[in-house]
Short mmCIF file of N, CA, C and O in Angstrom, two decimals:
data_model
loop_
_atom_site.label_atom_id
_atom_site.label_comp_id
_atom_site.label_asym_id
_atom_site.label_seq_id
_atom_site.Cartn_x
_atom_site.Cartn_y
_atom_site.Cartn_z
N MET A 10 11.90 47.23 -27.62
CA MET A 10 13.15 46.61 -27.25
C MET A 10 13.01 45.88 -25.91
O MET A 10 13.47 44.77 -25.78
N VAL A 11 12.39 46.55 -24.93
CA VAL A 11 12.19 45.90 -23.63
C VAL A 11 11.30 44.68 -23.77
O VAL A 11 11.55 43.65 -23.18
N LEU A 12 10.24 44.80 -24.56
CA LEU A 12 9.33 43.68 -24.78
C LEU A 12 10.05 42.51 -25.43
O LEU A 12 9.85 41.36 -25.07
N GLY A 13 10.92 42.77 -26.38
CA GLY A 13 11.68 41.72 -27.04
C GLY A 13 12.61 41.01 -26.09
O GLY A 13 12.75 39.79 -26.11
N THR A 14 13.24 41.74 -25.20
CA THR A 14 14.15 41.14 -24.21
C THR A 14 13.38 40.27 -23.23
O THR A 14 13.81 39.18 -22.88
N ALA A 15 12.20 40.75 -22.79
CA ALA A 15 11.38 39.98 -21.87
C ALA A 15 10.91 38.69 -22.52
O ALA A 15 10.89 37.63 -21.91
N THR A 16 10.52 38.77 -23.79
CA THR A 16 10.06 37.58 -24.51
C THR A 16 11.19 36.57 -24.64
O THR A 16 11.00 35.38 -24.46
N LEU A 17 12.38 37.04 -24.98
CA LEU A 17 13.53 36.15 -25.09
C LEU A 17 13.84 35.47 -23.75
O LEU A 17 14.10 34.28 -23.69
N GLY A 18 13.77 36.23 -22.67
CA GLY A 18 14.04 35.68 -21.34
C GLY A 18 13.03 34.63 -20.96
O GLY A 18 13.37 33.59 -20.41
N LEU A 19 11.76 34.86 -21.25
CA LEU A 19 10.71 33.90 -20.91
C LEU A 19 10.80 32.65 -21.76
O LEU A 19 10.57 31.55 -21.28
N SER A 20 11.13 32.80 -23.04
CA SER A 20 11.19 31.62 -23.89
C SER A 20 12.31 30.69 -23.47
O SER A 20 12.23 29.49 -23.64
N ALA A 21 13.34 31.22 -22.88
CA ALA A 21 14.44 30.38 -22.41
C ALA A 21 14.02 29.56 -21.18
O ALA A 21 14.57 28.51 -20.91
N CYS A 22 13.02 30.04 -20.43
CA CYS A 22 12.60 29.35 -19.21
C CYS A 22 11.71 28.15 -19.48
O CYS A 22 11.84 27.13 -18.84
N GLY A 23 10.76 28.28 -20.40
CA GLY A 23 9.75 27.24 -20.50
C GLY A 23 9.79 26.40 -21.74
O GLY A 23 9.37 25.26 -21.73
N GLY A 24 10.27 26.93 -22.81
CA GLY A 24 10.18 26.20 -24.07
C GLY A 24 11.35 25.27 -24.29
O GLY A 24 12.25 25.15 -23.47
N GLY A 25 11.33 24.61 -25.42
CA GLY A 25 12.46 23.77 -25.80
C GLY A 25 12.24 22.31 -25.48
O GLY A 25 11.38 21.94 -24.71
N ASP A 26 13.08 21.50 -26.10
CA ASP A 26 12.99 20.05 -25.92
C ASP A 26 14.07 19.53 -24.98
O ASP A 26 14.35 18.34 -24.96
N ASP A 27 14.68 20.42 -24.20
CA ASP A 27 15.75 19.98 -23.33
C ASP A 27 15.24 19.53 -21.96
O ASP A 27 16.02 19.20 -21.09
N ARG A 28 13.94 19.47 -21.78
CA ARG A 28 13.37 19.01 -20.51
C ARG A 28 13.49 17.50 -20.42
O ARG A 28 13.35 16.80 -21.42
N PRO A 29 13.70 16.96 -19.22
CA PRO A 29 13.77 15.50 -19.09
C PRO A 29 12.42 14.86 -19.38
O PRO A 29 11.38 15.44 -19.10
N ALA A 30 12.46 13.67 -19.94
CA ALA A 30 11.22 12.93 -20.24
C ALA A 30 10.53 12.54 -18.93
O ALA A 30 11.17 12.28 -17.92
N ALA A 31 9.21 12.49 -18.95
CA ALA A 31 8.44 12.11 -17.76
C ALA A 31 8.70 10.65 -17.43
O ALA A 31 8.79 9.81 -18.31
N ASP A 32 8.85 10.36 -16.16
CA ASP A 32 9.04 8.99 -15.71
C ASP A 32 7.66 8.35 -15.56
O ASP A 32 6.93 8.66 -14.63
N LEU A 33 7.31 7.47 -16.48
CA LEU A 33 5.98 6.86 -16.46
C LEU A 33 5.74 6.00 -15.24
O LEU A 33 4.61 5.76 -14.86
N ALA A 34 6.80 5.53 -14.62
CA ALA A 34 6.64 4.70 -13.44
C ALA A 34 7.08 5.46 -12.19
O ALA A 34 7.68 4.91 -11.29
N ALA A 35 6.78 6.73 -12.16
CA ALA A 35 7.19 7.55 -11.03
C ALA A 35 6.67 6.97 -9.73
O ALA A 35 5.62 6.35 -9.68
N ALA A 36 7.42 7.19 -8.69
CA ALA A 36 7.04 6.65 -7.39
C ALA A 36 5.80 7.32 -6.85
O ALA A 36 5.25 6.88 -5.85
N GLN A 37 5.32 8.37 -7.49
CA GLN A 37 4.20 9.12 -6.95
C GLN A 37 2.95 9.04 -7.83
O GLN A 37 2.01 9.80 -7.65
N ILE A 38 2.91 8.12 -8.79
CA ILE A 38 1.75 8.00 -9.66
C ILE A 38 0.51 7.68 -8.83
O ILE A 38 0.52 6.75 -8.04
N SER A 39 -0.54 8.47 -9.02
CA SER A 39 -1.73 8.25 -8.23
C SER A 39 -2.92 8.94 -8.88
O SER A 39 -2.88 10.12 -9.13
N THR A 40 -3.94 8.18 -9.15
CA THR A 40 -5.20 8.77 -9.58
C THR A 40 -6.28 8.41 -8.58
O THR A 40 -7.45 8.68 -8.80
N ILE A 41 -5.88 7.79 -7.47
CA ILE A 41 -6.85 7.29 -6.50
C ILE A 41 -6.70 7.92 -5.13
O ILE A 41 -7.36 7.53 -4.19
N GLY A 42 -5.80 8.88 -4.96
CA GLY A 42 -5.64 9.52 -3.67
C GLY A 42 -4.42 9.06 -2.91
O GLY A 42 -3.91 9.77 -2.06
N VAL A 43 -3.94 7.85 -3.20
CA VAL A 43 -2.75 7.32 -2.55
C VAL A 43 -1.86 6.70 -3.62
O VAL A 43 -2.26 6.59 -4.78
N ASN A 44 -0.69 6.26 -3.24
CA ASN A 44 0.22 5.64 -4.19
C ASN A 44 -0.43 4.38 -4.78
O ASN A 44 -0.80 3.47 -4.04
N SER A 45 -0.56 4.35 -6.09
CA SER A 45 -1.27 3.25 -6.74
C SER A 45 -0.52 1.93 -6.65
O SER A 45 -1.14 0.86 -6.59
N TYR A 46 0.80 1.97 -6.61
CA TYR A 46 1.57 0.72 -6.47
C TYR A 46 1.36 0.12 -5.08
O TYR A 46 1.17 -1.09 -4.94
N LEU A 47 1.40 0.96 -4.06
CA LEU A 47 1.15 0.46 -2.71
C LEU A 47 -0.28 -0.05 -2.58
O LEU A 47 -0.53 -1.07 -1.92
N TRP A 48 -1.23 0.64 -3.19
CA TRP A 48 -2.64 0.23 -3.13
C TRP A 48 -2.82 -1.14 -3.76
O TRP A 48 -3.41 -2.04 -3.16
N ARG A 49 -2.32 -1.32 -4.99
CA ARG A 49 -2.47 -2.59 -5.68
C ARG A 49 -1.75 -3.72 -4.95
O ARG A 49 -2.28 -4.84 -4.83
N ALA A 50 -0.56 -3.43 -4.45
CA ALA A 50 0.20 -4.45 -3.72
C ALA A 50 -0.52 -4.84 -2.43
O ALA A 50 -0.54 -6.02 -2.05
N SER A 51 -1.13 -3.88 -1.77
CA SER A 51 -1.88 -4.17 -0.54
C SER A 51 -3.09 -5.04 -0.84
O SER A 51 -3.36 -6.01 -0.12
N LEU A 52 -3.82 -4.70 -1.90
CA LEU A 52 -4.98 -5.51 -2.29
C LEU A 52 -4.58 -6.94 -2.58
O LEU A 52 -5.24 -7.88 -2.15
N GLU A 53 -3.48 -7.12 -3.32
CA GLU A 53 -3.02 -8.47 -3.64
C GLU A 53 -2.61 -9.23 -2.38
O GLU A 53 -2.91 -10.41 -2.23
N THR A 54 -1.93 -8.55 -1.47
CA THR A 54 -1.40 -9.20 -0.28
C THR A 54 -2.51 -9.68 0.65
O THR A 54 -2.41 -10.75 1.25
N VAL A 55 -3.57 -8.91 0.80
CA VAL A 55 -4.65 -9.29 1.72
C VAL A 55 -5.80 -10.00 1.00
O VAL A 55 -6.85 -10.23 1.60
N SER A 56 -5.61 -10.37 -0.25
CA SER A 56 -6.69 -10.97 -1.04
C SER A 56 -7.15 -12.32 -0.50
O SER A 56 -8.23 -12.79 -0.86
N PHE A 57 -6.39 -12.94 0.40
CA PHE A 57 -6.79 -14.21 0.99
C PHE A 57 -7.97 -14.03 1.95
O PHE A 57 -8.68 -14.98 2.25
N ALA A 58 -8.18 -12.82 2.44
CA ALA A 58 -9.23 -12.56 3.43
C ALA A 58 -10.34 -11.71 2.79
O ALA A 58 -10.08 -10.90 1.91
N PRO A 59 -11.58 -11.88 3.26
CA PRO A 59 -12.67 -11.05 2.73
C PRO A 59 -12.49 -9.59 3.18
O PRO A 59 -12.07 -9.33 4.31
N LEU A 60 -12.79 -8.67 2.28
CA LEU A 60 -12.64 -7.24 2.59
C LEU A 60 -13.91 -6.68 3.22
O LEU A 60 -15.01 -6.94 2.75
N LEU A 61 -13.76 -5.92 4.28
CA LEU A 61 -14.87 -5.17 4.87
C LEU A 61 -14.92 -3.76 4.32
O LEU A 61 -15.98 -3.20 4.11
N GLN A 62 -13.74 -3.18 4.09
CA GLN A 62 -13.66 -1.80 3.63
C GLN A 62 -12.47 -1.65 2.70
O GLN A 62 -11.39 -2.16 2.98
N ALA A 63 -12.68 -0.95 1.59
CA ALA A 63 -11.61 -0.63 0.67
C ALA A 63 -11.83 0.81 0.22
O ALA A 63 -12.67 1.08 -0.63
N ASP A 64 -11.09 1.73 0.80
CA ASP A 64 -11.24 3.16 0.52
C ASP A 64 -9.98 3.66 -0.17
O ASP A 64 -8.99 3.98 0.48
N SER A 65 -10.01 3.70 -1.51
CA SER A 65 -8.82 4.10 -2.25
C SER A 65 -8.51 5.58 -2.08
O SER A 65 -7.35 5.98 -2.15
N ALA A 66 -9.49 6.40 -1.85
CA ALA A 66 -9.24 7.83 -1.65
C ALA A 66 -8.53 8.07 -0.32
O ALA A 66 -7.62 8.90 -0.23
N GLY A 67 -8.92 7.35 0.70
CA GLY A 67 -8.31 7.49 2.01
C GLY A 67 -7.16 6.54 2.25
O GLY A 67 -6.42 6.68 3.22
N GLY A 68 -7.00 5.54 1.39
CA GLY A 68 -5.90 4.60 1.51
C GLY A 68 -6.05 3.60 2.64
O GLY A 68 -5.07 3.25 3.28
N VAL A 69 -7.27 3.12 2.87
CA VAL A 69 -7.50 2.19 3.97
C VAL A 69 -8.14 0.90 3.45
O VAL A 69 -9.12 0.94 2.71
N LEU A 70 -7.56 -0.22 3.84
CA LEU A 70 -8.12 -1.54 3.57
C LEU A 70 -8.35 -2.22 4.91
O LEU A 70 -7.44 -2.25 5.76
N VAL A 71 -9.54 -2.76 5.10
CA VAL A 71 -9.84 -3.50 6.33
C VAL A 71 -10.42 -4.84 5.93
O VAL A 71 -11.39 -4.90 5.16
N THR A 72 -9.83 -5.91 6.44
CA THR A 72 -10.36 -7.24 6.15
C THR A 72 -11.31 -7.66 7.26
O THR A 72 -11.28 -7.12 8.36
N ASP A 73 -12.14 -8.62 6.93
CA ASP A 73 -12.96 -9.27 7.94
C ASP A 73 -12.08 -10.32 8.61
O ASP A 73 -10.94 -10.56 8.19
N TRP A 74 -12.59 -10.95 9.62
CA TRP A 74 -11.84 -12.02 10.28
C TRP A 74 -11.58 -13.14 9.29
O TRP A 74 -12.48 -13.56 8.55
N TYR A 75 -10.36 -13.63 9.28
CA TYR A 75 -9.97 -14.74 8.41
C TYR A 75 -9.45 -15.89 9.27
O TYR A 75 -8.60 -15.70 10.13
N THR A 76 -10.00 -17.07 9.02
CA THR A 76 -9.54 -18.28 9.70
C THR A 76 -8.89 -19.18 8.68
O THR A 76 -9.52 -19.57 7.68
N ASN A 77 -7.65 -19.51 8.91
CA ASN A 77 -6.94 -20.43 8.04
C ASN A 77 -7.53 -21.82 8.24
O ASN A 77 -7.61 -22.29 9.38
N PRO A 78 -7.95 -22.50 7.17
CA PRO A 78 -8.55 -23.83 7.31
C PRO A 78 -7.65 -24.83 8.03
O PRO A 78 -8.15 -25.75 8.68
N SER A 79 -6.35 -24.65 7.95
CA SER A 79 -5.44 -25.59 8.62
C SER A 79 -5.26 -25.26 10.11
O SER A 79 -4.66 -26.03 10.84
N ASN A 80 -5.81 -24.12 10.56
CA ASN A 80 -5.73 -23.74 11.97
C ASN A 80 -7.04 -23.07 12.39
O ASN A 80 -7.08 -21.85 12.60
N PRO A 81 -8.12 -23.85 12.52
CA PRO A 81 -9.44 -23.26 12.78
C PRO A 81 -9.60 -22.64 14.18
O PRO A 81 -10.58 -21.95 14.44
N GLY A 82 -8.65 -22.81 15.05
CA GLY A 82 -8.73 -22.23 16.38
C GLY A 82 -8.14 -20.84 16.50
O GLY A 82 -7.98 -20.31 17.59
N GLU A 83 -7.81 -20.24 15.36
CA GLU A 83 -7.20 -18.91 15.36
C GLU A 83 -7.73 -18.12 14.17
O GLU A 83 -7.98 -18.68 13.11
N ARG A 84 -7.94 -16.82 14.37
CA ARG A 84 -8.36 -15.97 13.26
C ARG A 84 -7.66 -14.62 13.36
O ARG A 84 -7.23 -14.21 14.44
N VAL A 85 -7.53 -13.95 12.19
CA VAL A 85 -6.85 -12.66 12.14
C VAL A 85 -7.69 -11.66 11.35
O VAL A 85 -8.50 -12.03 10.49
N LYS A 86 -7.47 -10.40 11.66
CA LYS A 86 -8.12 -9.29 10.96
C LYS A 86 -7.04 -8.25 10.70
O LYS A 86 -6.23 -7.95 11.59
N LEU A 87 -6.99 -7.71 9.49
CA LEU A 87 -5.93 -6.78 9.10
C LEU A 87 -6.48 -5.42 8.72
O LEU A 87 -7.56 -5.33 8.12
N THR A 88 -5.70 -4.39 9.02
CA THR A 88 -5.98 -3.04 8.54
C THR A 88 -4.70 -2.53 7.91
O THR A 88 -3.64 -2.52 8.54
N VAL A 89 -4.79 -2.14 6.64
CA VAL A 89 -3.66 -1.58 5.92
C VAL A 89 -3.98 -0.12 5.65
O VAL A 89 -5.04 0.21 5.12
N SER A 90 -3.05 0.76 6.03
CA SER A 90 -3.21 2.19 5.80
C SER A 90 -2.05 2.68 4.94
O SER A 90 -0.89 2.45 5.27
N ILE A 91 -2.40 3.34 3.85
CA ILE A 91 -1.40 3.97 3.00
C ILE A 91 -1.46 5.45 3.32
O ILE A 91 -2.50 6.10 3.17
N LEU A 92 -0.34 5.99 3.78
CA LEU A 92 -0.31 7.30 4.39
C LEU A 92 0.19 8.42 3.47
O LEU A 92 0.18 9.58 3.87
N ASP A 93 0.64 8.07 2.27
CA ASP A 93 1.26 9.08 1.42
C ASP A 93 1.10 8.68 -0.04
O ASP A 93 0.73 7.55 -0.34
N GLN A 94 1.41 9.61 -0.93
CA GLN A 94 1.38 9.31 -2.36
C GLN A 94 2.72 8.79 -2.85
O GLN A 94 2.82 8.33 -3.98
N ASP A 95 3.74 8.86 -2.03
CA ASP A 95 5.06 8.38 -2.42
C ASP A 95 5.21 6.90 -2.10
O ASP A 95 4.65 6.41 -1.12
N LEU A 96 5.99 6.21 -2.91
CA LEU A 96 6.31 4.81 -2.68
C LEU A 96 7.51 4.76 -1.75
O LEU A 96 8.66 4.77 -2.16
N ARG A 97 7.20 4.78 -0.44
CA ARG A 97 8.23 4.76 0.59
C ARG A 97 7.78 3.83 1.71
O ARG A 97 6.58 3.62 1.91
N ALA A 98 8.74 3.30 2.44
CA ALA A 98 8.41 2.37 3.52
C ALA A 98 7.55 3.03 4.60
O ALA A 98 6.66 2.40 5.16
N ASP A 99 7.80 4.31 4.87
CA ASP A 99 7.03 4.97 5.93
C ASP A 99 5.67 5.47 5.45
O ASP A 99 4.94 6.10 6.20
N ALA A 100 5.32 5.15 4.21
CA ALA A 100 3.99 5.51 3.69
C ALA A 100 2.99 4.37 3.89
O ALA A 100 1.86 4.45 3.43
N LEU A 101 3.40 3.34 4.59
CA LEU A 101 2.57 2.16 4.77
C LEU A 101 2.54 1.75 6.24
O LEU A 101 3.56 1.75 6.92
N ARG A 102 1.35 1.42 6.70
CA ARG A 102 1.21 0.91 8.07
C ARG A 102 0.22 -0.25 8.06
O ARG A 102 -0.88 -0.14 7.53
N VAL A 103 0.62 -1.35 8.67
CA VAL A 103 -0.24 -2.53 8.78
C VAL A 103 -0.51 -2.77 10.26
O VAL A 103 0.40 -2.73 11.08
N ALA A 104 -1.76 -3.01 10.58
CA ALA A 104 -2.15 -3.38 11.94
C ALA A 104 -2.89 -4.71 11.85
O ALA A 104 -3.66 -4.94 10.92
N ALA A 105 -2.64 -5.56 12.82
CA ALA A 105 -3.28 -6.88 12.83
C ALA A 105 -3.89 -7.15 14.19
O ALA A 105 -3.34 -6.77 15.22
N SER A 106 -5.04 -7.81 14.16
CA SER A 106 -5.69 -8.30 15.38
C SER A 106 -5.76 -9.81 15.25
O SER A 106 -5.98 -10.34 14.16
N ARG A 107 -5.61 -10.47 16.38
CA ARG A 107 -5.62 -11.94 16.38
C ARG A 107 -6.50 -12.41 17.53
O ARG A 107 -6.49 -11.83 18.61
N GLN A 108 -7.27 -13.45 17.26
CA GLN A 108 -8.08 -14.07 18.30
C GLN A 108 -7.90 -15.58 18.24
O GLN A 108 -7.67 -16.15 17.17
N VAL A 109 -8.03 -16.20 19.40
CA VAL A 109 -7.96 -17.66 19.50
C VAL A 109 -9.25 -18.16 20.15
O VAL A 109 -9.85 -17.46 20.97
N ALA A 110 -9.65 -19.35 19.76
CA ALA A 110 -10.86 -19.94 20.32
C ALA A 110 -10.54 -20.57 21.67
O ALA A 110 -9.61 -21.36 21.80
N GLN A 111 -11.33 -20.15 22.68
CA GLN A 111 -11.19 -20.73 24.03
C GLN A 111 -12.57 -20.92 24.62
O GLN A 111 -13.32 -19.96 24.78
N GLY A 112 -12.91 -22.14 24.90
CA GLY A 112 -14.19 -22.45 25.52
C GLY A 112 -15.38 -22.01 24.69
O GLY A 112 -16.39 -21.57 25.22
N GLY A 113 -15.27 -22.09 23.38
CA GLY A 113 -16.38 -21.74 22.50
C GLY A 113 -16.52 -20.26 22.19
O GLY A 113 -17.46 -19.86 21.51
N THR A 114 -15.62 -19.43 22.68
CA THR A 114 -15.65 -18.00 22.35
C THR A 114 -14.28 -17.56 21.83
O THR A 114 -13.27 -18.22 22.06
N TRP A 115 -14.28 -16.46 21.12
CA TRP A 115 -13.03 -15.90 20.60
C TRP A 115 -12.45 -14.95 21.63
O TRP A 115 -13.13 -14.08 22.15
N VAL A 116 -11.17 -15.13 21.92
CA VAL A 116 -10.47 -14.32 22.91
C VAL A 116 -9.29 -13.62 22.22
O VAL A 116 -8.54 -14.25 21.46
N ASP A 117 -9.14 -12.32 22.49
CA ASP A 117 -8.02 -11.58 21.90
C ASP A 117 -6.69 -12.18 22.32
O ASP A 117 -6.52 -12.61 23.46
N ALA A 118 -5.76 -12.21 21.37
CA ALA A 118 -4.44 -12.76 21.61
C ALA A 118 -3.41 -11.81 20.99
O ALA A 118 -3.73 -11.09 20.05
N PRO A 119 -2.20 -11.82 21.50
CA PRO A 119 -1.19 -10.91 20.95
C PRO A 119 -0.77 -11.32 19.54
O PRO A 119 -0.83 -12.48 19.18
N VAL A 120 -0.36 -10.31 18.78
CA VAL A 120 0.18 -10.52 17.44
C VAL A 120 1.67 -10.22 17.53
O VAL A 120 2.07 -9.19 18.08
N GLN A 121 2.48 -11.10 17.01
CA GLN A 121 3.92 -10.87 17.02
C GLN A 121 4.26 -9.69 16.11
O GLN A 121 3.74 -9.59 15.00
N ALA A 122 5.13 -8.81 16.59
CA ALA A 122 5.55 -7.65 15.79
C ALA A 122 6.17 -8.10 14.47
O ALA A 122 6.02 -7.43 13.44
N ALA A 123 6.84 -9.22 14.47
CA ALA A 123 7.47 -9.72 13.26
C ALA A 123 6.43 -10.05 12.18
O ALA A 123 6.72 -9.94 10.98
N THR A 124 5.24 -10.45 12.59
CA THR A 124 4.17 -10.77 11.63
C THR A 124 3.77 -9.52 10.86
O THR A 124 3.64 -9.54 9.64
N VAL A 125 3.54 -8.43 11.58
CA VAL A 125 3.15 -7.17 10.95
C VAL A 125 4.28 -6.67 10.07
O VAL A 125 4.05 -6.23 8.93
N GLN A 126 5.51 -6.76 10.54
CA GLN A 126 6.67 -6.32 9.76
C GLN A 126 6.79 -7.12 8.47
O GLN A 126 7.08 -6.58 7.41
N LYS A 127 6.54 -8.43 8.56
CA LYS A 127 6.62 -9.29 7.38
C LYS A 127 5.56 -8.90 6.35
O LYS A 127 5.84 -8.84 5.15
N LEU A 128 4.35 -8.61 6.80
CA LEU A 128 3.29 -8.17 5.88
C LEU A 128 3.66 -6.85 5.20
O LEU A 128 3.45 -6.68 3.99
N GLU A 129 4.21 -5.92 5.96
CA GLU A 129 4.64 -4.65 5.37
C GLU A 129 5.73 -4.89 4.33
O GLU A 129 5.70 -4.30 3.25
N ASP A 130 6.69 -5.77 4.64
CA ASP A 130 7.76 -6.09 3.70
C ASP A 130 7.21 -6.71 2.41
O ASP A 130 7.67 -6.38 1.31
N ILE A 131 6.25 -7.60 2.54
CA ILE A 131 5.64 -8.24 1.37
C ILE A 131 4.96 -7.19 0.49
O ILE A 131 5.12 -7.18 -0.73
N ILE A 132 4.20 -6.30 1.10
CA ILE A 132 3.50 -5.25 0.34
C ILE A 132 4.50 -4.34 -0.35
O ILE A 132 4.36 -4.03 -1.54
N LEU A 133 5.52 -3.90 0.37
CA LEU A 133 6.52 -3.01 -0.23
C LEU A 133 7.26 -3.68 -1.38
O LEU A 133 7.50 -3.06 -2.42
N THR A 134 7.60 -4.95 -1.22
CA THR A 134 8.29 -5.69 -2.28
C THR A 134 7.40 -5.80 -3.51
O THR A 134 7.85 -5.59 -4.64
N LYS A 135 6.12 -6.11 -3.31
CA LYS A 135 5.18 -6.20 -4.44
C LYS A 135 5.01 -4.85 -5.11
O LYS A 135 4.94 -4.75 -6.34
N ALA A 136 4.93 -3.78 -4.33
CA ALA A 136 4.75 -2.43 -4.89
C ALA A 136 5.96 -2.06 -5.75
O ALA A 136 5.80 -1.51 -6.84
N ARG A 137 7.15 -2.37 -5.26
CA ARG A 137 8.35 -2.07 -6.04
C ARG A 137 8.39 -2.89 -7.32
O ARG A 137 8.80 -2.39 -8.39
N GLU A 138 7.95 -4.14 -7.25
CA GLU A 138 7.90 -4.99 -8.45
C GLU A 138 6.89 -4.44 -9.47
O GLU A 138 7.15 -4.41 -10.67
N LEU A 139 5.73 -4.01 -9.00
CA LEU A 139 4.73 -3.41 -9.89
C LEU A 139 5.31 -2.17 -10.58
O LEU A 139 5.07 -1.94 -11.77
N ARG A 140 6.06 -1.39 -9.84
CA ARG A 140 6.68 -0.19 -10.42
C ARG A 140 7.71 -0.59 -11.47
O ARG A 140 7.77 0.01 -12.55
N ARG A 141 8.53 -1.60 -11.17
CA ARG A 141 9.52 -2.07 -12.16
C ARG A 141 8.84 -2.55 -13.43
O ARG A 141 9.31 -2.30 -14.53
N GLN A 142 7.74 -3.28 -13.28
CA GLN A 142 6.99 -3.79 -14.44
C GLN A 142 6.43 -2.65 -15.28
O GLN A 142 6.35 -2.76 -16.50
N ALA A 143 6.04 -1.57 -14.63
CA ALA A 143 5.48 -0.44 -15.36
C ALA A 143 6.53 0.24 -16.23
O ALA A 143 6.21 0.79 -17.28
N VAL A 144 7.77 0.18 -15.81
CA VAL A 144 8.86 0.75 -16.60
C VAL A 144 9.07 -0.07 -17.86
O VAL A 144 9.33 0.46 -18.91
N GLY A 145 8.87 -1.38 -17.73
CA GLY A 145 8.93 -2.28 -18.88
C GLY A 145 10.31 -2.68 -19.18
O GLY A 145 10.93 -2.85 -20.06
#
């Protein structure tokens, strides 16, 4: 009798078809160590520059110096860090370095905070779009 009661109690906990369906486009989908939507969006966003490092397990992308052909006196280097498996704004950090040509050498120059913020916004927007597309 006790065994029958315990079995009935346990079957009510785990079995049945009343569980919610899995969200295929969950904000936390990851087989690479970090949020896959943020990773893919970051790769797309920095694809204009050559990559020095792409560590999907650690969530780090580092570009080499990129010079825009229309402005050869300036170059930029980007580091994108994905800090979490969740698709959230605080799971992403972008750092940028900028140099300008002066007297035949490259000299460090400030990067406007708005530039880094804009890159983060672009990546987050792309990541959200990728997630929407996965839902279909």
